């Protein structure tokens, strides 16, 4: 058969069979692995799709305040399937943040961040911040009233930082107010700097995942306490576990299909779900629309700044919360990973999530 | 045996679904990137005869490409494609020599578009035009 001969030809040159055995068919996962573990693969697919649609958008998009809005209108109304490419990119960016939050939630609940996976958590946390950054910088690109004023509100938050705050805001914007220099630097960050940094960090995240092995889910299987001697390197193998390919690859594929069902449902049936009427008006730096808000995932931060009597206090609370989250695996050192056996953790994490949701809703309606 | 045929059937279904998904994703991308089809700039263009003095040429865009109207010293009017038939460069009108020169590889054309010298394999394409009431209508 031609395909077998071709495979033999490649195998002889690059050792394909060995790679497949080591990385796919012989890569064993814990028997009771669940669907939550596939969210990382879903995120990789979303990231890939964002890159592909972003490259396509750059064919027609012009990063110039005079032309940006017109070029987006042109893409949406004139270019064949331009609306599809653009909506996939816009909806995809929001979905990426949402799925990333779910991924972090599952890692939190299953205690997968614990020793020796502190760096997996840390790289993931930095990726979370960078994804928010790439979404923020991309939000300005259409140069609509919504993007212009949401960026004004979002960048203005940094002014609460003592001493350097006002300068930092000016530095981010490239001027005192959001304007043409802001679009230039946000565009460079959005299409060049941040994608490269994110890709590199995804590589580091995967390297760490490969090196330590997949963590065993805390529930479902008779759990033996994992006496991990972190002084020396040990790969967490799963003898008798299920192979990544084809078994778990099928779960990945299932999760990706479910994701696409939800994603395409929004793209085709509720495309304006994310856009307020201000998204269809070109930016006017002299006319602030009423009730302008940042993107949904910044609403909690936005509301926190508003409820504290001083912005500095509001900012300090956020910095403290983010630092706590980033350093969680270094603070929470108990080996127990079952959430039902960690009442304090469960109360704090569920409480934190509820506060975040509450602040987001409050921010939306305030 | 039954298992084998079932496996084969599922494999064919999977391959079919993959091809269908690839086509569903690929078609919009190709349409998105494809150049605008249809009549691009094929509308008739109108110039005043006074726009082109004797011995001079007027270059313009027509049907998405470059064209030229030339009036020889003898008063003959011609409309030609300005795209050199050799490598696609745009020919230049040499007023003093009353011919077209392609600066890329020194191809020479007569005012009628015939090849005089150089590498062009074919004459410049002629474009239909009419002259009436002091107006030149190209197309």
Short mmCIF file of C-alpha atoms in Angstrom, two decimals:
data_model
loop_
_atom_site.label_atom_id
_atom_site.label_comp_id
_atom_site.label_asym_id
_atom_site.label_seq_id
_atom_site.Cartn_x
_atom_site.Cartn_y
_atom_site.Cartn_z
CA UNK A 1 0.00 0.00 0.00
CA UNK A 2 1.19 3.45 -0.88
CA UNK A 3 0.34 4.96 2.51
CA UNK A 4 2.34 2.27 4.34
CA UNK A 5 5.32 2.73 2.03
CA UNK A 6 5.14 6.50 2.56
CA UNK A 7 4.96 5.99 6.33
CA UNK A 8 7.95 3.62 6.17
CA UNK A 9 9.86 6.18 4.14
CA UNK A 10 9.17 8.92 6.72
CA UNK A 11 9.79 6.55 9.66
CA UNK A 12 13.23 5.64 8.34
CA UNK A 13 14.19 9.30 8.22
CA UNK A 14 12.61 10.83 11.32
CA UNK A 15 11.69 7.82 13.47
CA UNK A 16 7.96 8.53 13.24
CA UNK A 17 6.90 5.22 14.82
CA UNK A 18 9.03 5.86 17.87
CA UNK A 19 7.62 9.38 18.25
CA UNK A 20 4.04 8.11 17.86
CA UNK A 21 4.65 5.36 20.44
CA UNK A 22 6.28 7.70 22.93
CA UNK A 23 4.00 10.70 22.52
CA UNK A 24 0.66 9.24 21.44
CA UNK A 25 -0.12 5.54 21.69
CA UNK A 26 2.34 4.85 24.51
CA UNK A 27 1.60 8.06 26.38
CA UNK A 28 -0.56 6.78 29.19
CA UNK A 29 -3.08 8.81 31.14
CA UNK A 30 -4.76 8.01 34.47
CA UNK A 31 -7.63 5.57 34.07
CA UNK A 32 -10.20 7.87 35.64
CA UNK A 33 -9.22 10.90 33.63
CA UNK A 34 -12.28 13.05 32.95
CA UNK A 35 -13.48 15.46 30.29
CA UNK A 36 -12.24 18.51 32.18
CA UNK A 37 -8.71 17.52 31.19
CA UNK A 38 -9.52 18.17 27.54
CA UNK A 39 -10.03 21.92 28.01
CA UNK A 40 -6.34 22.57 27.31
CA UNK A 41 -6.73 20.97 23.88
CA UNK A 42 -9.87 23.03 23.28
CA UNK A 43 -7.88 26.16 24.15
CA UNK A 44 -5.11 25.21 21.72
CA UNK A 45 -7.69 24.84 18.96
CA UNK A 46 -9.23 28.23 19.84
CA UNK A 47 -5.80 29.86 19.86
CA UNK A 48 -5.01 28.31 16.46
CA UNK A 49 -8.32 29.54 15.09
CA UNK A 50 -7.69 33.03 16.46
CA UNK A 51 -4.31 33.10 14.70
CA UNK A 52 -5.79 31.85 11.41
CA UNK A 53 -8.75 34.27 11.43
CA UNK A 54 -6.47 37.10 12.64
CA UNK A 55 -4.14 36.55 9.69
CA UNK A 56 -7.11 36.56 7.33
CA UNK A 57 -8.46 39.79 8.84
CA UNK A 58 -5.08 41.46 8.32
CA UNK A 59 -5.55 41.01 4.56
CA UNK A 60 -8.23 43.75 4.57
CA UNK A 61 -7.92 45.52 7.93
CA UNK A 62 -6.11 48.89 7.95
CA UNK A 63 -4.69 49.97 11.36
CA UNK A 64 -5.25 53.66 10.75
CA UNK A 65 -7.85 55.67 12.72
CA UNK A 66 -9.14 57.19 9.49
CA UNK A 67 -9.57 53.82 7.81
CA UNK A 68 -9.92 51.17 10.54
CA UNK A 69 -13.69 51.40 10.99
CA UNK A 70 -14.25 51.59 7.22
CA UNK A 71 -12.07 48.54 6.66
CA UNK A 72 -14.04 46.57 9.27
CA UNK A 73 -17.31 47.69 7.63
CA UNK A 74 -15.85 46.62 4.29
CA UNK A 75 -14.92 43.20 5.69
CA UNK A 76 -18.38 42.75 7.23
CA UNK A 77 -20.41 43.94 4.23
CA UNK A 78 -18.38 43.65 1.06
CA UNK A 79 -15.82 40.86 1.29
CA UNK A 80 -17.33 37.41 0.67
CA UNK A 81 -17.58 35.62 4.03
CA UNK A 82 -15.77 38.53 5.67
CA UNK A 83 -18.54 38.61 8.30
CA UNK A 84 -17.81 34.96 9.12
CA UNK A 85 -14.07 35.45 9.53
CA UNK A 86 -14.54 38.58 11.61
CA UNK A 87 -17.26 37.13 13.84
CA UNK A 88 -15.23 33.95 14.38
CA UNK A 89 -12.35 36.15 15.56
CA UNK A 90 -14.50 38.40 17.77
CA UNK A 91 -16.58 35.60 19.30
CA UNK A 92 -13.51 33.36 19.54
CA UNK A 93 -11.63 35.88 21.67
CA UNK A 94 -14.45 35.93 24.23
CA UNK A 95 -14.77 32.16 24.12
CA UNK A 96 -11.06 31.82 24.72
CA UNK A 97 -11.31 33.81 27.96
CA UNK A 98 -14.40 31.82 29.01
CA UNK A 99 -12.81 28.42 28.33
CA UNK A 100 -9.61 29.55 30.01
CA UNK A 101 -11.62 30.40 33.12
CA UNK A 102 -13.20 26.92 33.03
CA UNK A 103 -9.76 25.35 32.59
CA UNK A 104 -8.45 27.25 35.61
CA UNK A 105 -11.56 26.30 37.58
CA UNK A 106 -11.03 22.58 36.90
CA UNK A 107 -7.32 22.81 37.79
CA UNK A 108 -8.29 24.56 41.03
CA UNK A 109 -10.97 22.05 41.97
CA UNK A 110 -8.86 18.99 41.18
CA UNK A 111 -5.83 20.44 42.91
CA UNK A 112 -3.74 19.85 39.78
CA UNK A 113 -1.70 22.97 40.52
CA UNK A 114 -0.10 21.36 43.55
CA UNK A 115 3.52 20.32 43.88
CA UNK A 116 5.34 19.53 41.63
CA UNK A 117 3.13 21.40 39.14
CA UNK A 118 3.61 24.90 40.51
CA UNK A 119 5.22 26.08 37.27
CA UNK A 120 2.37 24.63 35.19
CA UNK A 121 0.00 26.80 37.21
CA UNK A 122 2.25 29.84 37.05
CA UNK A 123 2.74 29.66 33.27
CA UNK A 124 -1.02 29.09 32.94
CA UNK A 125 -1.74 32.09 35.13
CA UNK A 126 0.59 34.29 33.07
CA UNK A 127 -1.11 32.98 29.92
CA UNK A 128 -4.46 33.99 31.42
CA UNK A 129 -3.17 37.55 31.93
CA UNK A 130 -1.70 37.65 28.42
CA UNK A 131 -4.94 36.40 26.88
CA UNK A 132 -6.76 39.23 28.63
CA UNK A 133 -4.09 41.59 27.27
CA UNK A 134 -4.42 40.33 23.70
CA UNK A 135 -8.21 40.66 23.96
CA UNK A 136 -7.93 44.20 25.30
CA UNK A 137 -5.53 45.30 22.55
CA UNK A 138 -7.67 43.68 19.86
CA UNK A 139 -10.81 45.32 21.20
CA UNK A 140 -9.56 48.72 20.03
CA UNK A 141 -8.90 47.56 16.46
CA UNK A 142 -12.37 48.30 14.94
CA UNK A 143 -12.07 51.92 16.13
CA UNK A 144 -15.77 52.05 16.98
CA UNK A 145 -17.36 54.10 19.74
CA UNK A 146 -17.51 50.92 21.84
CA UNK A 147 -13.86 49.98 21.31
CA UNK A 148 -12.60 53.54 21.72
CA UNK A 149 -14.39 54.26 24.98
CA UNK A 150 -14.02 50.78 26.45
CA UNK A 151 -10.27 51.16 25.91
CA UNK A 152 -10.39 54.60 27.51
CA UNK A 153 -12.08 53.15 30.61
CA UNK A 154 -9.84 50.06 30.75
CA UNK A 155 -6.53 51.91 30.33
CA UNK A 156 -7.64 54.58 32.78
CA UNK A 157 -7.75 51.98 35.59
CA UNK A 158 -3.96 52.02 35.74
CA UNK A 159 -4.09 55.68 36.82
CA UNK A 160 -4.91 54.48 40.35
CA UNK A 161 -1.34 53.19 40.77
CA UNK A 162 0.46 55.68 43.01
CA UNK A 163 3.21 57.90 41.59
CA UNK A 164 3.67 56.21 38.20
CA UNK A 165 -0.05 55.60 37.45
CA UNK A 166 -0.77 58.69 35.35
CA UNK A 167 2.49 58.27 33.43
CA UNK A 168 1.74 54.59 32.87
CA UNK A 169 -1.66 55.43 31.39
CA UNK A 170 -0.03 57.98 29.08
CA UNK A 171 2.66 55.46 28.11
CA UNK A 172 0.10 52.78 27.30
CA UNK A 173 -1.94 55.18 25.22
CA UNK A 174 1.00 56.90 23.56
CA UNK A 175 -0.57 60.20 24.58
CA UNK A 176 -2.79 61.79 27.19
CA UNK A 177 -5.93 60.31 25.63
CA UNK A 178 -6.70 57.28 23.51
CA UNK A 179 -5.87 58.30 19.95
CA UNK A 180 -3.99 57.32 16.79
CA UNK A 181 -0.77 56.43 18.69
CA UNK A 182 -2.80 54.04 20.89
CA UNK A 183 -4.06 52.18 17.83
CA UNK A 184 -0.51 51.84 16.49
CA UNK A 185 0.94 50.37 19.66
CA UNK A 186 -2.10 48.23 20.49
CA UNK A 187 -2.06 46.82 16.96
CA UNK A 188 1.67 45.94 17.20
CA UNK A 189 1.06 44.27 20.56
CA UNK A 190 -2.01 42.46 19.30
CA UNK A 191 -0.63 40.97 16.08
CA UNK A 192 3.08 40.57 16.81
CA UNK A 193 4.29 40.81 20.39
CA UNK A 194 1.54 39.08 22.37
CA UNK A 195 0.91 36.16 19.96
CA UNK A 196 4.65 35.37 19.98
CA UNK A 197 4.88 35.54 23.78
CA UNK A 198 1.69 33.49 24.19
CA UNK A 199 2.94 30.83 21.73
CA UNK A 200 6.24 30.61 23.62
CA UNK A 201 4.47 30.27 26.96
CA UNK A 202 2.09 27.64 25.58
CA UNK A 203 5.24 25.74 24.55
CA UNK A 204 6.63 26.07 28.08
CA UNK A 205 3.27 25.02 29.56
CA UNK A 206 3.20 21.88 27.38
CA UNK A 207 6.84 21.10 28.13
CA UNK A 208 6.07 21.18 31.85
CA UNK A 209 2.99 19.03 31.30
CA UNK A 210 5.05 16.45 29.40
CA UNK A 211 7.83 16.47 31.95
CA UNK A 212 5.71 15.94 35.05
CA UNK A 213 3.03 13.83 33.40
CA UNK A 214 -0.73 14.22 33.71
CA UNK A 215 -2.02 14.59 37.27
CA UNK A 216 -4.35 11.92 38.58
CA UNK A 217 -7.91 13.17 39.15
CA UNK A 218 -8.63 13.29 42.87
CA UNK A 219 -12.01 11.65 42.55
CA UNK A 220 -13.39 8.56 40.92
CA UNK A 221 -10.59 6.16 41.60
CA UNK A 222 -9.34 4.76 44.89
CA UNK A 223 -6.86 7.47 45.62
CA UNK A 224 -3.54 6.63 47.10
CA UNK A 225 -1.79 9.54 48.75
CA UNK A 226 0.89 10.56 46.36
CA UNK A 227 4.11 10.66 48.35
CA UNK A 228 5.98 12.77 45.89
CA UNK A 229 9.66 13.17 46.74
CA UNK A 230 10.05 16.50 45.01
CA UNK A 231 13.76 16.57 45.79
CA UNK A 232 14.39 14.49 42.71
CA UNK A 233 12.71 14.39 39.32
CA UNK A 234 10.06 11.78 38.77
CA UNK A 235 7.71 11.44 35.87
CA UNK A 236 4.18 10.65 37.00
CA UNK A 237 3.54 7.61 34.86
CA UNK A 238 0.26 5.76 34.86
CA UNK A 239 0.96 2.05 34.40
CA UNK A 240 -2.13 0.34 33.12
CA UNK A 241 -3.61 3.71 32.20
CA UNK A 242 -5.33 4.59 28.97
CA UNK A 243 -3.32 5.69 25.93
CA UNK A 244 -3.61 9.28 24.80
CA UNK A 245 -4.19 8.08 21.25
CA UNK A 246 -6.75 6.96 20.31
CA UNK A 247 -8.65 6.87 23.63
CA UNK A 248 -8.21 10.34 25.04
CA UNK A 249 -7.76 11.95 21.62
CA UNK A 250 -11.38 10.94 21.08
CA UNK A 251 -12.38 12.78 24.28
CA UNK A 252 -10.40 15.81 23.07
CA UNK A 253 -12.23 15.61 19.76
CA UNK A 254 -15.57 15.32 21.54
CA UNK A 255 -14.87 18.38 23.69
CA UNK A 256 -13.65 20.32 20.65
CA UNK A 257 -16.86 19.37 18.81
CA UNK A 258 -19.01 20.48 21.74
CA UNK A 259 -17.05 23.74 21.82
CA UNK A 260 -17.60 24.27 18.10
CA UNK A 261 -21.32 23.63 18.51
CA UNK A 262 -21.57 26.40 21.12
CA UNK A 263 -19.15 28.71 19.30
CA UNK A 264 -20.86 28.38 15.91
CA UNK A 265 -24.29 28.73 17.52
CA UNK A 266 -23.22 32.16 18.79
CA UNK A 267 -21.57 33.07 15.47
CA UNK A 268 -24.60 32.12 13.38
CA UNK A 269 -27.57 32.71 15.67
CA UNK A 270 -26.52 35.41 18.13
CA UNK A 271 -23.72 37.34 16.41
CA UNK A 272 -24.73 40.63 18.00
CA UNK A 273 -24.70 39.14 21.47
CA UNK A 274 -21.34 40.79 22.14
CA UNK A 275 -21.96 44.06 20.36
CA UNK A 276 -23.83 47.03 21.75
CA UNK A 277 -25.15 49.69 19.31
CA UNK A 278 -21.96 51.68 19.97
CA UNK A 279 -20.00 48.99 18.12
CA UNK A 280 -21.62 50.12 14.87
CA UNK A 281 -20.66 53.80 15.14
CA UNK A 282 -17.17 55.03 14.27
CA UNK A 283 -15.13 56.37 17.19
CA UNK A 284 -15.74 59.98 18.08
CA UNK A 285 -13.17 61.25 20.60
CA UNK A 286 -15.43 64.20 21.46
CA UNK A 287 -18.57 62.27 22.29
CA UNK A 288 -18.63 59.81 25.16
CA UNK A 289 -21.55 57.40 24.87
CA UNK A 290 -23.66 56.75 27.95
CA UNK A 291 -23.00 53.67 30.10
CA UNK A 292 -19.74 52.63 28.52
CA UNK A 293 -18.24 49.50 30.06
CA UNK A 294 -15.13 47.42 29.53
CA UNK A 295 -15.38 43.86 28.22
CA UNK A 296 -17.27 41.37 30.40
CA UNK A 297 -14.14 39.76 31.84
CA UNK A 298 -12.91 43.13 33.12
CA UNK A 299 -16.27 44.08 34.66
CA UNK A 300 -15.36 42.67 38.09
CA UNK A 301 -12.13 44.69 38.11
CA UNK A 302 -14.02 47.76 36.92
CA UNK A 303 -16.67 47.38 39.62
CA UNK A 304 -14.06 46.78 42.34
CA UNK A 305 -12.43 50.09 41.47
CA UNK A 306 -15.82 51.78 41.79
CA UNK A 307 -16.98 50.35 45.12
CA UNK A 308 -13.93 51.27 47.15
CA UNK A 309 -13.76 54.83 48.44
CA UNK A 310 -10.29 55.26 46.97
CA UNK A 311 -9.15 53.82 43.64
CA UNK A 312 -5.82 52.91 45.20
CA UNK A 313 -7.58 50.71 47.74
CA UNK A 314 -9.63 49.08 44.97
CA UNK A 315 -6.50 48.45 42.94
CA UNK A 316 -4.60 47.09 45.97
CA UNK A 317 -7.38 44.57 46.63
CA UNK A 318 -7.17 43.39 43.03
CA UNK A 319 -3.39 43.15 43.06
CA UNK A 320 -3.59 41.18 46.32
CA UNK A 321 -6.21 38.80 44.90
CA UNK A 322 -4.25 38.25 41.68
CA UNK A 323 -0.99 37.70 43.58
CA UNK A 324 -2.72 35.21 45.87
CA UNK A 325 -4.05 33.34 42.85
CA UNK A 326 -0.69 33.37 41.06
CA UNK A 327 1.18 32.06 44.10
CA UNK A 328 -1.52 29.62 45.22
CA UNK A 329 0.57 26.44 44.71
CA UNK A 330 3.34 27.91 46.85
CA UNK A 331 0.91 28.79 49.63
CA UNK A 332 -1.36 25.75 49.53
CA UNK A 333 1.17 23.01 50.19
CA UNK A 334 -0.95 20.20 51.61
CA UNK A 335 -0.84 17.11 49.38
CA UNK A 336 -4.61 16.50 49.70
CA UNK A 337 -6.27 17.14 46.34
CA UNK A 338 -9.84 16.02 46.84
CA UNK A 339 -11.90 19.24 47.17
CA UNK A 340 -14.39 17.52 49.49
CA UNK A 341 -11.58 16.89 51.94
CA UNK A 342 -10.40 20.51 51.77
CA UNK A 343 -13.32 22.46 53.31
CA UNK A 344 -11.38 25.70 53.84
CA UNK A 345 -10.16 25.69 50.25
CA UNK A 346 -13.62 24.84 48.94
CA UNK A 347 -15.30 27.66 50.89
CA UNK A 348 -12.64 30.21 49.87
CA UNK A 349 -12.57 29.24 46.19
CA UNK A 350 -16.34 28.99 45.73
CA UNK A 351 -16.71 32.24 47.71
CA UNK A 352 -14.10 33.93 45.50
CA UNK A 353 -15.81 32.75 42.32
CA UNK A 354 -19.22 33.92 43.57
CA UNK A 355 -17.77 37.33 44.47
CA UNK A 356 -16.24 37.56 40.99
CA UNK A 357 -19.55 36.64 39.33
CA UNK A 358 -21.44 39.04 41.61
CA UNK A 359 -19.07 41.92 40.83
CA UNK A 360 -19.33 41.16 37.11
CA UNK A 361 -23.13 41.28 37.21
CA UNK A 362 -23.04 44.39 39.40
CA UNK A 363 -20.56 46.00 37.00
CA UNK A 364 -22.81 45.17 34.07
CA UNK A 365 -25.91 46.77 35.61
CA UNK A 366 -24.25 49.63 37.48
CA UNK B 1 -15.10 -9.94 9.83
CA UNK B 2 -18.22 -8.09 10.84
CA UNK B 3 -16.08 -5.98 13.15
CA UNK B 4 -13.71 -5.20 10.31
CA UNK B 5 -16.44 -3.97 8.01
CA UNK B 6 -17.96 -1.90 10.78
CA UNK B 7 -14.57 -0.36 11.48
CA UNK B 8 -14.10 0.35 7.79
CA UNK B 9 -17.55 1.93 7.56
CA UNK B 10 -16.84 4.18 10.54
CA UNK B 11 -13.47 5.09 9.03
CA UNK B 12 -15.12 6.08 5.77
CA UNK B 13 -17.73 8.13 7.69
CA UNK B 14 -14.99 9.88 9.65
CA UNK B 15 -12.98 10.59 6.50
CA UNK B 16 -16.14 11.88 4.80
CA UNK B 17 -16.99 14.12 7.74
CA UNK B 18 -13.42 15.44 7.81
CA UNK B 19 -13.50 16.23 4.10
CA UNK B 20 -16.91 17.92 4.49
CA UNK B 21 -15.66 19.99 7.45
CA UNK B 22 -12.49 20.96 5.55
CA UNK B 23 -14.58 21.99 2.55
CA UNK B 24 -16.99 23.95 4.76
CA UNK B 25 -14.06 25.81 6.31
CA UNK B 26 -12.02 26.09 3.12
CA UNK B 27 -14.70 27.43 0.81
CA UNK B 28 -15.34 30.67 2.75
CA UNK B 29 -11.58 31.23 3.11
CA UNK B 30 -11.02 30.87 -0.65
CA UNK B 31 -13.97 33.14 -1.39
CA UNK B 32 -12.65 35.62 1.20
CA UNK B 33 -9.24 35.75 -0.43
CA UNK B 34 -10.36 35.54 -4.07
CA UNK B 35 -10.03 38.77 -6.07
CA UNK B 36 -13.27 40.59 -6.76
CA UNK B 37 -14.94 38.92 -9.69
CA UNK B 38 -17.32 40.52 -12.17
CA UNK B 39 -17.06 43.65 -14.22
CA UNK B 40 -14.28 45.67 -12.63
CA UNK B 41 -13.93 49.00 -14.38
CA UNK B 42 -15.36 47.82 -17.68
CA UNK B 43 -17.69 50.79 -17.84
CA UNK B 44 -17.25 52.93 -20.88
CA UNK B 45 -14.78 55.77 -20.47
CA UNK B 46 -15.25 59.09 -22.23
CA UNK B 47 -12.47 61.57 -23.06
CA UNK B 48 -12.62 64.82 -24.97
CA UNK B 49 -10.65 64.68 -28.23
CA UNK B 50 -8.91 67.85 -27.08
CA UNK B 51 -7.46 65.83 -24.15
CA UNK B 52 -5.02 64.16 -26.52
CA UNK B 53 -3.00 66.55 -28.71
CA UNK B 54 -1.29 65.28 -31.87
CA UNK B 55 1.76 63.13 -31.16
CA UNK B 56 0.84 62.47 -27.55
CA UNK B 57 -0.57 59.59 -25.48
CA UNK B 58 -2.94 59.36 -22.52
CA UNK B 59 -2.65 56.47 -20.11
CA UNK B 60 -5.66 55.36 -18.06
CA UNK B 61 -7.11 52.42 -16.18
CA UNK B 62 -9.54 50.24 -18.07
CA UNK B 63 -11.10 46.89 -17.12
CA UNK B 64 -8.76 46.55 -14.18
CA UNK B 65 -5.62 47.01 -16.22
CA UNK B 66 -3.64 49.80 -17.93
CA UNK B 67 -4.55 51.18 -21.33
CA UNK B 68 -3.41 54.02 -23.55
CA UNK B 69 -4.98 56.32 -26.11
CA UNK B 70 -2.47 57.64 -28.61
CA UNK B 71 -2.79 60.21 -31.38
CA UNK B 72 0.06 60.03 -33.87
CA UNK B 73 1.61 63.10 -35.54
CA UNK B 74 -0.37 62.12 -38.60
CA UNK B 75 -3.56 62.43 -36.54
CA UNK B 76 -4.43 58.70 -36.30
CA UNK B 77 -6.14 57.76 -33.04
CA UNK B 78 -5.60 54.36 -31.41
CA UNK B 79 -6.61 52.68 -28.14
CA UNK B 80 -4.29 49.91 -26.92
CA UNK B 81 -3.54 47.86 -23.87
CA UNK B 82 -0.48 49.38 -22.19
CA UNK B 83 0.67 46.02 -20.85
CA UNK B 84 3.77 44.71 -22.61
CA UNK B 85 3.16 41.22 -24.02
CA UNK B 86 6.61 40.09 -22.88
CA UNK B 87 6.63 40.25 -19.06
CA UNK B 88 3.66 42.47 -18.27
CA UNK B 89 5.44 45.79 -17.62
CA UNK B 90 3.69 49.01 -18.66
CA UNK B 91 4.96 50.49 -21.92
CA UNK B 92 5.99 54.17 -22.15
CA UNK B 93 5.19 56.52 -25.01
CA UNK B 94 8.27 58.05 -26.64
CA UNK B 95 6.96 61.28 -28.10
CA UNK B 96 10.12 62.13 -30.01
CA UNK B 97 10.40 58.70 -31.65
CA UNK B 98 6.63 58.20 -31.95
CA UNK B 99 6.78 54.66 -30.59
CA UNK B 100 6.20 52.67 -27.41
CA UNK B 101 9.13 51.48 -25.35
CA UNK B 102 8.90 48.84 -22.65
CA UNK B 103 11.61 49.89 -20.20
CA UNK B 104 11.90 46.42 -18.65
CA UNK B 105 13.56 44.63 -21.61
CA UNK B 106 13.67 47.31 -24.32
CA UNK B 107 10.77 46.06 -26.39
CA UNK B 108 9.64 48.56 -29.04
CA UNK B 109 6.14 48.84 -30.45
CA UNK B 110 4.79 51.02 -33.22
CA UNK B 111 1.96 53.45 -32.36
CA UNK B 112 -0.38 50.76 -33.77
CA UNK B 113 0.97 48.31 -31.21
CA UNK B 114 2.99 46.16 -33.65
CA UNK B 115 6.32 44.81 -32.34
CA UNK B 116 9.23 46.71 -33.87
CA UNK B 117 12.10 45.12 -31.94
CA UNK B 118 12.98 43.36 -28.73
CA UNK B 119 11.53 40.32 -26.98
CA UNK B 120 7.71 40.96 -27.00
CA UNK B 121 6.07 37.95 -28.70
CA UNK B 122 2.81 39.63 -29.65
CA UNK B 123 1.48 43.10 -30.55
CA UNK B 124 -0.26 45.19 -27.90
CA UNK B 125 -3.95 44.30 -27.65
CA UNK B 126 -6.31 46.74 -29.31
CA UNK B 127 -9.22 48.23 -27.37
CA UNK B 128 -12.45 49.21 -29.14
CA UNK B 129 -13.38 52.89 -29.14
CA UNK B 130 -15.58 55.33 -31.01
CA UNK B 131 -15.25 59.02 -31.78
CA UNK B 132 -18.33 61.21 -32.04
CA UNK B 133 -19.12 64.87 -31.31
CA UNK B 134 -15.60 65.62 -30.11
CA UNK B 135 -15.69 62.77 -27.62
CA UNK B 136 -13.74 59.52 -27.53
CA UNK B 137 -15.66 56.63 -25.97
CA UNK B 138 -13.47 53.69 -24.94
CA UNK B 139 -15.09 50.30 -24.44
#
